[in-house]
Coordinates of C-alpha atoms and ligand atoms in Angstrom, one line a residue:
M58 CA -13.9 -25.6 23.9
S59 CA -14.1 -25.5 20.4
D60 CA -12.9 -29.0 19.1
V61 CA -11.1 -27.6 16.4
T62 CA -7.8 -27.0 16.8
R63 CA -5.2 -24.8 14.7
E64 CA -3.4 -28.0 15.1
Q65 CA -5.5 -29.1 12.7
F66 CA -5.0 -27.2 10.4
D67 CA -1.8 -28.6 9.4
E68 CA -3.1 -31.9 9.9
V69 CA -5.6 -31.2 6.6
M70 CA -4.4 -28.2 4.6
V71 CA -2.0 -28.3 2.2
P72 CA 1.0 -26.2 4.1
N73 CA 0.8 -23.3 1.3
Y74 CA 0.0 -20.7 4.1
A75 CA 1.1 -20.6 7.7
P76 CA -1.4 -18.9 9.2
G77 CA -1.5 -17.2 12.4
K78 CA -2.3 -19.4 15.7
I79 CA -5.0 -18.1 16.5
I80 CA -8.6 -18.9 15.0
P81 CA -10.8 -15.6 15.3
V82 CA -14.4 -16.6 15.3
R83 CA -16.7 -13.9 15.0
G84 CA -16.1 -9.8 14.0
E85 CA -17.9 -6.5 13.9
G86 CA -16.6 -3.3 12.7
S87 CA -12.9 -3.4 13.6
R88 CA -13.3 -6.1 16.0
I89 CA -12.6 -10.0 16.0
W90 CA -12.7 -12.4 19.0
D91 CA -10.8 -15.6 18.8
Q92 CA -12.3 -19.1 19.7
D93 CA -10.7 -17.7 23.7
G94 CA -12.6 -14.7 23.0
R95 CA -10.3 -12.5 22.9
E96 CA -10.4 -9.1 20.8
F97 CA -8.4 -7.4 18.6
I98 CA -7.9 -4.5 16.9
D99 CA -8.2 -5.3 13.1
F100 CA -5.2 -3.0 10.9
A101 CA -5.1 -5.7 8.2
G102 CA -9.0 -5.9 6.8
G103 CA -8.3 -8.7 5.5
I104 CA -5.3 -7.5 3.9
A105 CA -7.6 -4.4 2.1
V106 CA -11.2 -6.5 1.3
S107 CA -12.9 -5.9 5.0
A108 CA -13.4 -1.7 3.7
L109 CA -16.7 -1.4 6.4
G110 CA -14.9 -3.8 8.8
H111 CA -17.0 -7.0 10.0
A112 CA -20.4 -7.9 9.7
H113 CA -21.7 -4.0 8.5
P114 CA -25.5 -4.1 8.3
A115 CA -25.7 -2.9 5.3
L116 CA -24.3 -6.1 4.2
V117 CA -25.8 -8.6 6.0
E118 CA -28.4 -7.1 5.5
A119 CA -27.8 -7.4 1.6
L120 CA -26.3 -11.3 2.4
T121 CA -29.8 -12.5 3.4
T122 CA -32.4 -10.3 1.2
Q123 CA -31.4 -11.9 -1.2
G124 CA -30.4 -15.3 -0.1
Q125 CA -34.2 -15.5 0.2
K126 CA -34.5 -14.7 -3.1
L127 CA -31.7 -16.7 -5.7
W128 CA -28.6 -17.7 -5.0
H129 CA -26.8 -18.2 -8.6
L130 CA -27.9 -19.0 -11.8
A131 CA -25.7 -20.2 -15.1
N132 CA -24.9 -17.9 -18.1
V133 CA -27.6 -17.8 -19.6
M134 CA -29.5 -16.3 -17.6
T135 CA -28.8 -13.1 -16.2
N136 CA -30.0 -11.5 -13.0
E137 CA -31.0 -7.8 -11.5
P138 CA -27.7 -7.1 -8.4
A139 CA -25.7 -8.2 -11.7
I140 CA -26.9 -5.6 -13.9
K141 CA -27.5 -3.1 -11.1
L142 CA -24.5 -3.3 -9.8
A143 CA -22.6 -2.8 -13.5
K144 CA -24.6 0.2 -14.0
R145 CA -23.4 1.5 -10.8
L146 CA -19.1 1.2 -11.5
T147 CA -20.0 2.0 -15.2
D148 CA -22.2 5.6 -13.5
L149 CA -19.1 5.4 -11.1
T150 CA -16.1 5.4 -13.5
F151 CA -14.4 6.3 -16.9
A152 CA -15.3 1.8 -17.9
D153 CA -19.1 1.7 -20.2
K154 CA -18.6 -2.2 -19.8
V155 CA -18.5 -5.0 -17.1
F156 CA -16.8 -8.3 -16.7
F157 CA -17.6 -9.8 -13.2
C158 CA -15.8 -13.4 -12.3
N159 CA -14.7 -13.9 -8.3
S160 CA -11.5 -12.8 -7.7
G161 CA -8.0 -10.1 -8.1
A162 CA -5.9 -12.9 -9.5
E163 CA -9.5 -13.5 -12.4
A164 CA -10.5 -10.5 -13.5
N165 CA -6.5 -9.2 -14.3
E166 CA -6.5 -12.8 -16.5
A167 CA -9.6 -11.6 -17.9
A168 CA -7.2 -8.8 -18.6
L169 CA -4.7 -9.9 -20.2
K170 CA -6.6 -12.2 -22.6
L171 CA -8.7 -8.9 -23.4
A172 CA -5.7 -7.2 -24.6
R173 CA -3.6 -10.3 -26.9
R174 CA -7.5 -10.7 -28.2
H175 CA -7.3 -6.6 -29.2
A176 CA -4.3 -6.6 -30.1
Y177 CA -4.6 -9.7 -32.2
L178 CA -8.0 -9.0 -33.3
N179 CA -6.9 -5.2 -34.6
H180 CA -3.4 -5.2 -35.2
G181 CA -2.5 -9.4 -36.5
P182 CA -0.7 -11.8 -33.8
E183 CA 3.0 -10.4 -33.5
K184 CA 1.9 -7.7 -31.7
N185 CA 1.0 -9.2 -27.9
E186 CA 3.7 -8.2 -25.8
I187 CA 2.9 -8.1 -22.6
I188 CA 4.8 -5.2 -20.0
S189 CA 4.9 -5.7 -16.4
T190 CA 6.5 -4.1 -13.1
L191 CA 9.2 -6.0 -11.3
S192 CA 7.7 -6.3 -7.5
S193 CA 5.0 -6.4 -8.9
F194 CA 1.8 -8.9 -7.6
H195 CA -1.1 -9.8 -10.0
G196 CA -2.4 -13.0 -8.6
R197 CA -1.8 -16.9 -8.7
T198 CA -2.7 -18.0 -12.1
L199 CA -0.3 -18.7 -13.9
F200 CA -1.0 -16.1 -15.9
T201 CA -0.7 -13.8 -13.5
V202 CA 2.3 -15.3 -11.5
S203 CA 4.7 -15.1 -15.3
V204 CA 3.4 -11.1 -14.9
G205 CA 3.8 -10.2 -11.7
G206 CA 7.4 -9.4 -10.7
Q207 CA 8.2 -11.2 -8.2
P208 CA 9.5 -14.5 -9.7
K209 CA 9.3 -16.7 -7.1
Y210 CA 6.4 -16.8 -7.3
K211 CA 6.7 -18.6 -10.4
E212 CA 9.4 -20.5 -9.3
G213 CA 8.6 -24.2 -9.8
F214 CA 5.6 -23.4 -12.3
E215 CA 7.7 -22.9 -14.8
P216 CA 7.1 -23.6 -18.8
T217 CA 5.6 -20.2 -17.8
P218 CA 3.4 -18.4 -20.8
G219 CA 5.6 -16.2 -23.1
G220 CA 5.5 -12.5 -25.0
I221 CA 6.4 -11.0 -20.7
S222 CA 8.5 -8.1 -19.8
H223 CA 9.3 -6.3 -16.7
V224 CA 10.8 -3.6 -16.4
P225 CA 12.2 -1.3 -13.4
Y226 CA 8.2 0.1 -11.2
N227 CA 8.5 4.3 -11.9
D228 CA 11.1 4.4 -14.0
L229 CA 9.5 6.0 -17.6
A230 CA 12.5 5.4 -19.0
A231 CA 13.3 2.2 -18.9
M232 CA 9.1 1.5 -20.1
A233 CA 10.0 3.6 -23.1
A234 CA 12.4 1.9 -23.9
Q235 CA 10.9 -1.9 -23.6
I236 CA 7.8 -0.7 -25.2
S237 CA 7.4 -1.4 -28.9
D238 CA 4.1 -1.8 -31.9
K239 CA 4.7 -5.2 -30.9
T240 CA 3.2 -4.4 -27.1
A241 CA -0.6 -5.4 -26.7
A242 CA -0.9 -3.8 -23.3
I243 CA 1.1 -2.5 -20.0
I244 CA 0.3 -3.8 -16.5
V245 CA 0.8 -1.6 -13.6
E246 CA -0.7 -0.7 -10.0
P247 CA -1.2 2.6 -9.3
I248 CA 0.4 1.6 -5.8
Q249 CA 1.8 -1.7 -5.7
G250 CA 1.2 -3.0 -2.7
E251 CA 2.0 -6.7 -2.1
G252 CA 5.9 -5.2 -3.6
G253 CA 6.2 -2.5 -0.8
V254 CA 3.4 0.0 -0.5
T255 CA 4.8 1.9 -3.0
P256 CA 2.3 4.4 -5.0
G257 CA 2.8 5.6 -8.9
K258 CA 3.9 9.1 -9.4
K259 CA 1.8 11.1 -11.8
E260 CA 4.6 11.7 -13.4
Y261 CA 4.6 8.1 -13.9
L262 CA 1.6 7.4 -14.8
E263 CA 1.2 9.6 -16.9
G264 CA 4.2 8.9 -18.5
L265 CA 2.4 5.2 -19.3
R266 CA -0.4 6.7 -21.2
A267 CA 0.6 8.7 -23.6
L268 CA 3.4 5.7 -24.0
C269 CA 0.5 3.5 -24.2
D270 CA -1.5 5.9 -26.3
K271 CA 1.5 6.5 -29.3
H272 CA 2.4 2.6 -29.7
N273 CA -1.4 1.2 -29.8
A274 CA -0.7 -0.5 -26.7
L275 CA -4.0 -0.6 -24.0
L276 CA -2.7 0.0 -20.6
I277 CA -4.1 -1.7 -17.4
F278 CA -4.6 -0.8 -13.9
D279 CA -4.4 -3.3 -11.1
E280 CA -6.9 -1.7 -8.5
V281 CA -7.9 -5.1 -7.1
Q282 CA -5.8 -3.6 -3.6
S283 CA -5.8 0.3 -4.7
G284 CA -8.9 0.0 -5.5
V285 CA -13.1 0.7 -3.8
G286 CA -12.6 4.0 -1.5
R287 CA -8.7 2.3 -0.2
T288 CA -6.9 5.8 -1.7
G289 CA -10.5 8.1 -0.3
A290 CA -11.6 7.9 -4.4
L291 CA -14.1 5.4 -5.4
Y292 CA -10.6 4.6 -7.8
A293 CA -7.1 5.6 -7.2
Y294 CA -7.3 6.3 -11.2
Q295 CA -9.7 8.9 -10.2
K296 CA -6.6 10.9 -7.5
F297 CA -4.7 10.7 -10.2
G298 CA -6.1 11.8 -13.7
V299 CA -4.5 9.1 -15.3
T300 CA -7.3 7.0 -17.2
P301 CA -6.5 3.4 -18.4
D302 CA -8.1 1.5 -20.6
V303 CA -9.2 -1.9 -18.1
L304 CA -9.3 -1.3 -15.1
T305 CA -9.1 -4.9 -12.5
T306 CA -11.2 -4.7 -9.1
A307 CA -11.4 -7.5 -6.6
K308 CA -10.9 -7.3 -2.7
A309 CA -12.7 -4.3 -0.9
L310 CA -15.4 -4.9 -3.9
G311 CA -17.4 -7.5 -1.9
G312 CA -16.6 -6.2 1.7
G313 CA -15.1 -9.8 1.7
F314 CA -17.6 -11.9 0.1
P315 CA -16.0 -13.3 -2.8
I316 CA -15.8 -10.7 -5.7
G317 CA -13.7 -9.5 -8.7
A318 CA -14.2 -7.1 -12.0
M319 CA -12.2 -6.4 -15.1
L320 CA -14.0 -2.6 -16.5
T321 CA -12.9 -0.8 -19.6
T322 CA -14.6 1.0 -22.5
D323 CA -16.9 0.7 -25.2
E324 CA -14.3 -0.9 -27.3
C325 CA -12.3 -2.6 -26.1
A326 CA -14.8 -4.9 -24.5
K327 CA -15.7 -5.9 -28.0
S328 CA -12.8 -7.7 -29.0
L329 CA -14.4 -10.3 -26.0
G330 CA -17.0 -11.3 -28.1
I331 CA -19.4 -14.4 -27.4
G332 CA -18.2 -17.8 -26.2
T333 CA -14.1 -16.2 -25.5
H334 CA -14.4 -16.1 -22.2
G335 CA -16.3 -16.5 -19.1
S336 CA -16.8 -17.5 -15.4
T337 CA -19.2 -19.9 -13.8
Y338 CA -19.7 -17.7 -10.8
G339 CA -19.4 -14.3 -12.9
G340 CA -21.7 -11.9 -12.7
N341 CA -23.6 -14.3 -9.2
P342 CA -26.7 -12.6 -7.5
L343 CA -25.7 -12.9 -3.1
A344 CA -21.5 -11.8 -4.6
C345 CA -23.1 -8.4 -6.8
S346 CA -26.1 -8.0 -4.0
V347 CA -23.4 -7.5 -1.5
S348 CA -21.3 -6.1 -3.5
L349 CA -24.0 -2.5 -4.6
A350 CA -24.4 -2.5 -0.7
V351 CA -20.1 -1.5 -0.7
I352 CA -21.1 1.0 -3.0
D353 CA -23.1 2.4 -1.5
A354 CA -22.5 2.5 2.1
L355 CA -19.0 4.0 0.8
T356 CA -20.3 6.3 -2.1
A357 CA -23.1 8.0 0.6
P358 CA -21.8 11.6 1.6
G359 CA -18.7 12.4 3.3
V360 CA -17.5 8.4 3.6
L361 CA -15.0 8.9 1.0
D362 CA -14.2 12.1 2.4
A363 CA -13.5 11.0 5.8
V364 CA -10.4 8.5 4.7
E365 CA -7.7 11.1 4.4
T366 CA -8.8 11.8 7.8
K367 CA -8.2 8.2 9.4
A368 CA -5.2 8.2 7.4
E369 CA -3.5 11.5 8.9
R370 CA -5.1 10.4 12.1
F371 CA -2.7 7.0 11.4
R372 CA 1.0 8.5 9.8
A373 CA 0.8 11.1 12.9
G374 CA 0.3 7.7 15.4
L375 CA 2.7 5.7 13.5
E376 CA 5.5 9.5 13.8
A377 CA 5.3 9.7 17.2
I378 CA 5.9 5.1 17.9
N379 CA 9.3 6.5 15.0
E380 CA 10.4 9.6 17.1
R381 CA 10.3 6.9 20.3
F382 CA 11.8 3.7 18.3
H383 CA 13.3 5.0 15.1
I384 CA 12.8 1.7 13.3
F385 CA 11.6 3.5 10.1
K386 CA 12.8 4.6 7.0
E387 CA 9.7 6.1 5.8
V388 CA 5.3 6.0 6.8
R389 CA 4.2 6.1 3.6
G390 CA 1.1 4.8 0.7
M391 CA -2.0 6.2 -0.4
G392 CA -5.7 7.8 2.1
L393 CA -6.0 4.0 4.3
L394 CA -2.9 1.8 1.9
I395 CA -0.1 3.0 4.9
G396 CA 3.3 1.2 4.6
A397 CA 6.3 1.1 7.2
E398 CA 9.4 0.4 5.8
L399 CA 12.4 -1.3 8.4
T400 CA 16.2 0.5 8.8
S401 CA 19.0 -1.3 7.9
D402 CA 19.2 -2.1 11.6
W403 CA 15.5 -4.1 11.5
E404 CA 16.6 -5.5 8.1
G405 CA 13.8 -8.2 7.7
R406 CA 12.1 -8.4 11.0
A407 CA 8.9 -7.6 9.8
K408 CA 7.4 -10.8 10.4
D409 CA 9.0 -10.2 14.3
F410 CA 6.9 -7.2 14.8
L411 CA 3.6 -8.9 13.4
G412 CA 3.8 -11.6 15.7
A413 CA 4.5 -9.6 18.5
A414 CA 1.4 -7.0 17.7
L415 CA -0.9 -9.9 17.7
D416 CA 0.8 -10.9 20.8
E417 CA -0.1 -6.9 22.2
G418 CA -4.1 -7.7 20.6
L419 CA -3.3 -6.3 17.3
M420 CA -3.5 -7.1 13.7
I421 CA -1.6 -6.0 11.4
L422 CA 0.5 -7.0 7.7
V423 CA 3.6 -6.9 6.0
A424 CA 4.2 -6.2 2.0
G425 CA 7.3 -7.5 1.8
P426 CA 10.6 -9.1 5.0
N427 CA 11.0 -5.3 5.2
V428 CA 7.6 -3.1 5.5
L429 CA 4.9 -3.4 7.9
R430 CA 1.5 -2.7 6.0
M431 CA -2.0 -1.7 7.2
A432 CA -5.2 -1.6 5.5
P433 CA -8.3 -1.1 7.8
S434 CA -11.4 -0.6 7.7
L435 CA -12.5 2.5 5.9
I436 CA -14.6 3.7 8.8
I437 CA -12.4 2.8 11.4
P438 CA -13.3 4.4 14.1
D439 CA -10.7 7.4 15.6
A440 CA -11.2 5.3 19.0
D441 CA -10.1 2.4 17.1
I442 CA -7.0 3.6 15.3
D443 CA -6.0 5.5 18.7
E444 CA -6.0 2.2 20.7
G445 CA -4.4 -0.5 17.8
L446 CA -1.7 2.1 17.3
A447 CA -1.1 1.8 21.5
R448 CA -0.9 -1.8 21.2
L449 CA 1.8 -1.2 18.5
E450 CA 3.8 0.9 20.4
K451 CA 3.5 -1.9 23.3
A452 CA 4.9 -4.4 21.0
V453 CA 7.5 -2.1 19.0
A454 CA 8.5 -1.6 22.5
K455 CA 8.9 -5.1 23.0
V456 CA 10.5 -6.5 19.7
V457 CA 13.3 -3.5 20.5
G458 CA 13.7 -4.2 24.0
Ligands
PLP94 C1 -4.4 -9.4 -4.3 C2 -4.1 -8.8 -5.0 C3 -4.4 -9.7 -6.4 C4 -4.7 -11.1 -6.6 O1 -5.8 -11.2 -5.5 P1 -6.5 -12.5 -5.5 O2 -8.1 -12.0 -5.5 O3 -6.2 -13.0 -4.3 O4 -7.6 -13.6 -7.0 C5 -4.0 -8.9 -7.4 N1 -3.4 -7.8 -8.1 C6 -4.0 -7.0 -6.4 C7 -3.4 -5.7 -6.9 C8 -4.1 -7.5 -5.3 O5 -3.0 -6.8 -4.1

């Protein structure tokens, strides 16, 4: 018996989270074990973070090897892993330049600051407006909750930064009506994650690109959740064929080790000159070494190609569950970012399914009150997909009764 208990969480933690009743202690691949040795299949993937599952040998190797060499330097020095990772990311994407930080919110904070400063330097202080979309999520700093399209996350934290507006997602006419020559940037998730796993339409993203070009505004893609292989492409923009000026990435970038990055062009990068922005841990050698191993493993032949096949297996399994229980209005998503929206009969009940799944030995996620979300390891074995879906079916049967 461990002397650490779930009850202690409520004693010592700020109550902003309400974690499940178990405490996981070990993971391997797509399986997790709790303090009592109970095994769970992991369809949550740490919310699209554990893209290579738990304790992947290549990541453990990268972490321990670098861990014996050099952990940290202030930004008055650079280091080999950071340069190598930046080189790799720029080789694999549209970007020429990289800024490293520690999380998705920080990557977006950097992107939004870059957009404002770029507009300021090139067009003057009047051009400072940022347009975002309703239901979007961009992080929890004050700037990013203000830009995010979910009012509940900024309630009580006002006054929030100004110059920010929100329009409906996938609605090009609404964006066209809102954008002007005062717009510094549009920020969107190519697939809204937290907002309910809603993929952007290709014509919509193409339209945003054209609007930004017309008004000299930057197009920022927040790929914190959709990036690093999730959709079967390294970044979702590559699937859509629409190139942003700035892309933010985090979550799976470190496979479980904290790291975030903002990718951009030479032209935009110029606007963040010496001393304009920074981060103590940004480009930390441990984080960058692990991230390099993540990118190497995901770009090995066949790995990303298999994502779509696994996604089809998932969808077929979810559709089969739906044929029996009729609880889903729609199963949607891209690659292994999967959302199953509940029918109106089950409105607001997503959490009940999550709880029942945990009782059956399966970890899943929700995206709002009506959507079950799955973001498993991108290399989850087919046998674990099948076993997890069998557990989900049992959980659904219990909730439906
Ligand atoms: C998770 C998420 C963020 C915030 O990332 P943190 O690492 O929690 O700061 C930002 N944008 C999107 C799209 C996300 O899914």
